[in-house]
Short mmCIF file of C-alpha atoms and ligand atoms in Angstrom, two decimals:
data_model
loop_
_atom_site.label_atom_id
_atom_site.label_comp_id
_atom_site.label_asym_id
_atom_site.label_seq_id
_atom_site.Cartn_x
_atom_site.Cartn_y
_atom_site.Cartn_z
CA MET A 1 102.56 -204.47 -86.65
CA LEU A 2 99.71 -205.40 -84.40
CA ASP A 3 99.68 -206.53 -80.84
CA ASP A 4 98.17 -209.94 -81.21
CA ALA A 5 96.36 -212.24 -83.69
CA GLU A 6 92.97 -210.74 -82.79
CA ALA A 7 94.27 -207.24 -83.55
CA ALA A 8 95.83 -208.42 -86.80
CA ALA A 9 92.62 -210.02 -87.96
CA GLU A 10 90.81 -206.71 -87.19
CA ALA A 11 93.40 -204.82 -89.17
CA ALA A 12 93.16 -207.21 -92.03
CA ALA A 13 89.36 -206.94 -92.07
CA VAL A 14 89.78 -203.29 -92.49
CA GLU A 15 92.06 -203.83 -95.52
CA VAL A 16 89.78 -206.52 -96.99
CA ALA A 17 86.67 -204.49 -96.53
CA ALA A 18 88.06 -201.39 -98.10
CA ALA A 19 89.55 -203.22 -101.05
CA LEU A 20 86.39 -205.20 -101.89
CA THR A 21 84.18 -202.14 -101.46
CA ALA A 22 86.36 -199.94 -103.71
CA ALA A 23 86.45 -202.63 -106.44
CA ALA A 24 82.67 -203.26 -106.27
CA ASP A 25 82.02 -199.50 -106.50
CA SER A 26 84.48 -198.89 -109.37
CA ARG A 27 84.07 -202.08 -111.42
CA GLY A 28 80.66 -203.38 -110.25
CA ARG A 29 82.17 -206.48 -108.77
CA ALA A 30 85.17 -207.57 -106.63
CA ALA A 31 87.13 -210.77 -107.31
CA PHE A 32 88.38 -211.92 -103.89
CA CYS A 33 90.98 -214.73 -103.82
CA LEU A 34 91.02 -216.39 -100.45
CA ALA A 35 93.74 -218.03 -98.41
CA GLY A 36 93.45 -221.49 -96.75
CA GLY A 37 95.19 -222.74 -93.65
CA SER A 38 94.19 -221.73 -90.07
CA THR A 39 95.45 -218.14 -89.68
CA PRO A 40 92.66 -216.52 -91.85
CA LYS A 41 89.75 -218.24 -89.96
CA ARG A 42 89.66 -215.54 -87.28
CA LEU A 43 89.52 -212.93 -90.19
CA TYR A 44 86.76 -214.70 -91.98
CA HIS A 45 84.70 -214.88 -88.81
CA ARG A 46 85.31 -211.12 -88.21
CA LEU A 47 84.17 -210.31 -91.76
CA ALA A 48 80.84 -212.08 -91.13
CA GLU A 49 80.26 -209.85 -88.07
CA PRO A 50 79.28 -206.17 -87.75
CA PRO A 51 80.09 -203.84 -89.30
CA TRP A 52 81.57 -205.83 -92.31
CA GLU A 53 78.77 -208.25 -92.72
CA GLU A 54 76.62 -205.43 -93.81
CA GLU A 55 79.14 -202.82 -95.00
CA VAL A 56 80.88 -205.03 -97.57
CA PRO A 57 78.63 -205.48 -100.71
CA TRP A 58 79.02 -209.29 -100.52
CA ASP A 59 76.41 -209.75 -103.27
CA ARG A 60 78.90 -208.17 -105.61
CA VAL A 61 81.88 -210.16 -104.32
CA GLU A 62 83.09 -213.29 -106.10
CA LEU A 63 85.20 -215.78 -104.07
CA TYR A 64 88.06 -217.75 -105.42
CA TRP A 65 90.66 -219.82 -103.74
CA GLY A 66 94.48 -219.58 -103.92
CA ASP A 67 94.88 -223.27 -103.33
CA GLU A 68 93.05 -226.38 -102.26
CA ARG A 69 93.79 -229.84 -101.01
CA CYS A 70 92.70 -232.81 -103.26
CA VAL A 71 90.03 -233.93 -100.85
CA PRO A 72 86.21 -233.96 -100.76
CA VAL A 73 84.56 -230.68 -99.95
CA SER A 74 83.38 -232.16 -96.62
CA HIS A 75 86.90 -233.10 -95.53
CA ALA A 76 88.49 -231.39 -92.52
CA ALA A 77 91.41 -230.39 -94.66
CA SER A 78 89.31 -228.65 -97.38
CA ASN A 79 89.99 -224.93 -97.68
CA TYR A 80 86.55 -224.53 -99.27
CA ARG A 81 84.86 -226.08 -96.21
CA MET A 82 86.83 -223.82 -93.91
CA VAL A 83 85.85 -220.74 -95.73
CA ARG A 84 82.21 -221.90 -96.23
CA GLU A 85 81.89 -222.49 -92.44
CA ALA A 86 83.86 -219.38 -91.24
CA LEU A 87 82.50 -216.86 -93.73
CA VAL A 88 80.02 -217.82 -96.44
CA ASP A 89 77.41 -219.64 -94.24
CA ARG A 90 77.60 -216.76 -91.73
CA LEU A 91 76.92 -213.87 -94.19
CA PRO A 92 73.53 -212.29 -94.40
CA VAL A 93 73.52 -212.55 -98.27
CA LEU A 94 75.15 -215.01 -100.65
CA PRO A 95 78.35 -213.83 -102.44
CA ALA A 96 77.89 -212.99 -106.16
CA ALA A 97 79.79 -216.24 -106.96
CA VAL A 98 81.63 -218.96 -105.03
CA ARG A 99 84.18 -220.41 -107.44
CA ARG A 100 86.00 -223.10 -105.50
CA ILE A 101 88.88 -225.20 -106.95
CA PRO A 102 87.50 -228.65 -107.93
CA ALA A 103 90.65 -230.31 -106.35
CA GLU A 104 88.63 -233.49 -105.68
CA LEU A 105 89.07 -234.33 -109.40
CA GLY A 106 92.81 -234.79 -108.65
CA PRO A 107 95.83 -232.53 -108.90
CA ALA A 108 96.22 -232.23 -112.68
CA ALA A 109 92.51 -232.43 -113.52
CA GLY A 110 91.59 -230.05 -110.71
CA ALA A 111 94.27 -227.50 -111.93
CA ALA A 112 93.12 -227.76 -115.57
CA ALA A 113 89.43 -227.31 -114.50
CA TYR A 114 90.35 -224.28 -112.37
CA ARG A 115 92.32 -222.70 -115.24
CA ARG A 116 89.13 -222.94 -117.29
CA ILE A 117 86.99 -221.45 -114.49
CA LEU A 118 89.38 -218.54 -113.90
CA ARG A 119 89.63 -217.70 -117.67
CA SER A 120 85.87 -217.94 -118.16
CA ALA A 121 84.99 -215.80 -115.13
CA LEU A 122 87.91 -213.28 -115.14
CA GLY A 123 89.44 -213.27 -118.63
CA ASP A 124 93.08 -213.95 -119.45
CA PRO A 125 95.09 -213.17 -117.40
CA PRO A 126 92.53 -213.21 -114.56
CA ARG A 127 93.00 -210.18 -112.28
CA PHE A 128 91.79 -210.62 -108.65
CA ASP A 129 90.92 -207.29 -107.03
CA LEU A 130 92.23 -208.64 -103.70
CA THR A 131 94.24 -211.74 -102.93
CA LEU A 132 94.68 -212.87 -99.32
CA LEU A 133 97.73 -215.04 -98.58
CA GLY A 134 99.25 -216.73 -95.57
CA LEU A 135 102.86 -217.74 -95.04
CA GLY A 136 104.22 -221.08 -94.07
CA ALA A 137 107.12 -221.43 -91.64
CA ASP A 138 109.25 -222.57 -94.67
CA GLY A 139 108.35 -219.46 -96.67
CA HIS A 140 105.64 -221.16 -98.78
CA THR A 141 102.44 -219.37 -99.80
CA ALA A 142 99.32 -220.75 -101.33
CA SER A 143 100.73 -224.18 -102.16
CA LEU A 144 103.86 -222.93 -103.73
CA PHE A 145 106.64 -224.56 -101.82
CA PRO A 146 110.42 -223.75 -101.70
CA GLY A 147 112.34 -225.86 -104.22
CA ALA A 148 109.33 -226.87 -106.22
CA PRO A 149 109.81 -226.64 -110.00
CA ASP A 150 108.55 -223.43 -111.57
CA PRO A 151 105.49 -224.07 -113.71
CA ASP A 152 105.29 -222.98 -117.42
CA PRO A 153 105.26 -219.15 -117.37
CA GLY A 154 101.71 -217.94 -117.61
CA ARG A 155 100.23 -221.16 -116.39
CA LEU A 156 97.59 -220.07 -113.78
CA ALA A 157 97.00 -223.06 -111.67
CA VAL A 158 99.07 -226.28 -111.22
CA ALA A 159 99.22 -229.53 -109.30
CA ALA A 160 101.22 -229.16 -106.13
CA ARG A 161 102.30 -231.13 -103.05
CA ALA A 162 103.33 -230.09 -99.57
CA PRO A 163 106.50 -231.82 -98.52
CA ASP A 164 105.15 -233.05 -95.26
CA GLU A 165 101.51 -233.80 -96.04
CA PRO A 166 99.62 -236.78 -97.43
CA HIS A 167 97.31 -234.79 -99.79
CA ASP A 168 98.01 -233.66 -103.23
CA ARG A 169 97.04 -230.04 -103.94
CA VAL A 170 96.12 -227.50 -106.54
CA SER A 171 97.67 -224.01 -106.30
CA LEU A 172 97.52 -220.78 -108.13
CA THR A 173 100.89 -219.85 -109.62
CA LEU A 174 102.92 -216.77 -109.16
CA ALA A 175 101.70 -215.60 -112.57
CA ALA A 176 98.04 -215.72 -111.24
CA LEU A 177 99.02 -214.25 -107.81
CA ASN A 178 101.10 -211.41 -109.39
CA ALA A 179 98.17 -210.38 -111.64
CA SER A 180 96.24 -209.26 -108.47
CA ARG A 181 95.42 -205.60 -108.01
CA ARG A 182 96.18 -205.86 -104.29
CA VAL A 183 97.69 -208.67 -102.09
CA VAL A 184 97.32 -208.87 -98.38
CA PHE A 185 99.53 -211.30 -96.38
CA LEU A 186 98.14 -212.08 -92.90
CA VAL A 187 100.76 -213.64 -90.67
CA THR A 188 100.71 -214.30 -86.96
CA GLY A 189 102.63 -216.18 -84.28
CA ALA A 190 106.13 -216.68 -83.33
CA ALA A 191 106.58 -219.79 -85.41
CA LYS A 192 106.40 -217.61 -88.56
CA ALA A 193 109.02 -215.00 -87.36
CA PRO A 194 111.99 -216.60 -89.04
CA ALA A 195 110.06 -216.83 -92.38
CA VAL A 196 108.71 -213.35 -92.16
CA ALA A 197 112.38 -212.11 -91.65
CA ALA A 198 113.55 -214.28 -94.56
CA VAL A 199 110.90 -212.86 -96.91
CA LEU A 200 110.90 -209.20 -95.72
CA GLY A 201 114.45 -208.77 -94.47
CA GLU A 202 116.90 -207.00 -96.64
CA GLU A 203 119.40 -209.77 -96.90
CA ARG A 204 118.35 -213.16 -98.30
CA ARG A 205 118.02 -215.24 -95.14
CA GLU A 206 116.86 -218.76 -95.16
CA ALA A 207 113.55 -219.78 -93.82
CA PRO A 208 113.66 -223.06 -91.81
CA GLY A 209 113.27 -225.97 -94.07
CA SER A 210 113.55 -223.86 -97.23
CA GLY A 211 116.88 -225.23 -98.17
CA GLY A 212 118.08 -221.77 -98.83
CA VAL A 213 116.20 -221.42 -102.13
CA ASP A 214 114.31 -218.24 -103.18
CA LEU A 215 111.21 -218.26 -101.20
CA PRO A 216 107.88 -218.38 -103.08
CA ALA A 217 106.31 -215.66 -100.68
CA ARG A 218 109.28 -213.37 -101.66
CA ARG A 219 108.40 -213.61 -105.32
CA VAL A 220 104.80 -212.33 -104.81
CA ARG A 221 105.34 -208.98 -106.47
CA PRO A 222 102.28 -207.78 -108.54
CA GLU A 223 103.39 -205.83 -111.55
CA GLU A 224 100.51 -203.43 -111.04
CA GLY A 225 99.45 -204.02 -107.41
CA ALA A 226 100.23 -203.35 -103.86
CA VAL A 227 101.38 -205.92 -101.30
CA ILE A 228 100.33 -205.24 -97.71
CA TRP A 229 101.73 -207.28 -94.82
CA VAL A 230 99.47 -207.63 -91.64
CA LEU A 231 101.70 -208.99 -88.85
CA ASP A 232 101.26 -209.41 -85.10
CA ARG A 233 104.23 -208.65 -82.86
CA ALA A 234 105.24 -212.33 -82.56
CA ALA A 235 105.47 -212.85 -86.31
CA ALA A 236 107.40 -209.58 -86.73
CA ALA A 237 109.82 -210.37 -83.84
CA ALA A 238 112.80 -211.23 -86.14
CA LEU A 239 112.43 -208.17 -88.26
CA PRO A 240 114.82 -205.19 -87.89
CA ALA A 241 113.20 -202.58 -85.66
CA GLU A 242 112.50 -200.11 -88.43
CA ALA A 243 110.84 -202.70 -90.66
CA ALA A 244 108.73 -203.99 -87.82
CA ALA A 245 107.48 -200.54 -86.91
CA ARG A 246 105.75 -200.06 -90.29
C1 6PG B 1 96.98 -223.79 -97.10
C2 6PG B 1 97.40 -222.36 -97.33
C3 6PG B 1 98.85 -222.16 -96.93
C4 6PG B 1 98.80 -221.42 -95.61
C5 6PG B 1 100.11 -221.44 -94.91
C6 6PG B 1 99.97 -220.94 -93.54
O1 6PG B 1 96.16 -224.22 -97.87
O2 6PG B 1 97.47 -224.32 -96.11
O3 6PG B 1 97.13 -221.89 -98.53
O4 6PG B 1 99.65 -221.46 -97.79
O5 6PG B 1 98.44 -220.05 -95.85
O6 6PG B 1 100.53 -222.85 -94.81
O7 6PG B 1 99.05 -221.84 -92.81
P1 6PG B 1 98.53 -221.46 -91.37
O8 6PG B 1 97.72 -220.22 -91.50
O9 6PG B 1 97.58 -222.68 -91.02
O10 6PG B 1 99.81 -221.38 -90.46
#
């Protein structure tokens, strides 16, 4: 648990840089699946600054997205645009590949296209070396929302929709997320404290707006991978003391 959002972004940068560098060194390349939303912006900015902009072998890192809104890449809600502006355009070298979700094709066509992109680039099932995720106040992650129907097992990317937003979306599924070798959740701010407690707490608590269903973020459990939670004090405030101290 870190003091504030700035410290959490710094701690997450250490985790990200270590995972990407280790993967590139051992496998020659690192597949990095990025989170959208606002929380990771600070982290992406930090990764494009010293020492990480030079230390991480970005020319061996391939970028993927965990979800995307069905908007043009220039739209303010585009996760691709957010990452391009906060990270890619600020790096000294181009990443090995930038494989965005073509969600402007629409939810179903965008999901089908991304399933093809993932299989062609990473094989089947695609295994990300590192997946960065955020957490919604209702316990959603990527664009997997509480109460949404489970997709066909093994389906890698699906059409999705946020309950309170105008845009359709495309999201990776739990099958794709759980094939990751390492997952880092970066969660900050008091608004997320109930969801963090609902996901990490021992008893099955409800996250606000979740309707008491099993929370998608709670189901991110890679078979052969670690899950690291990077929290600031505000987001960890509703956790039992011993859990928050980790
Ligand atoms: C998105 C993200 C989503 C996000 C959470 C938290 O496209 O919005 O994939 O899962 O991580 O909604 O969003 P904030 O970081 O903006 O609170």
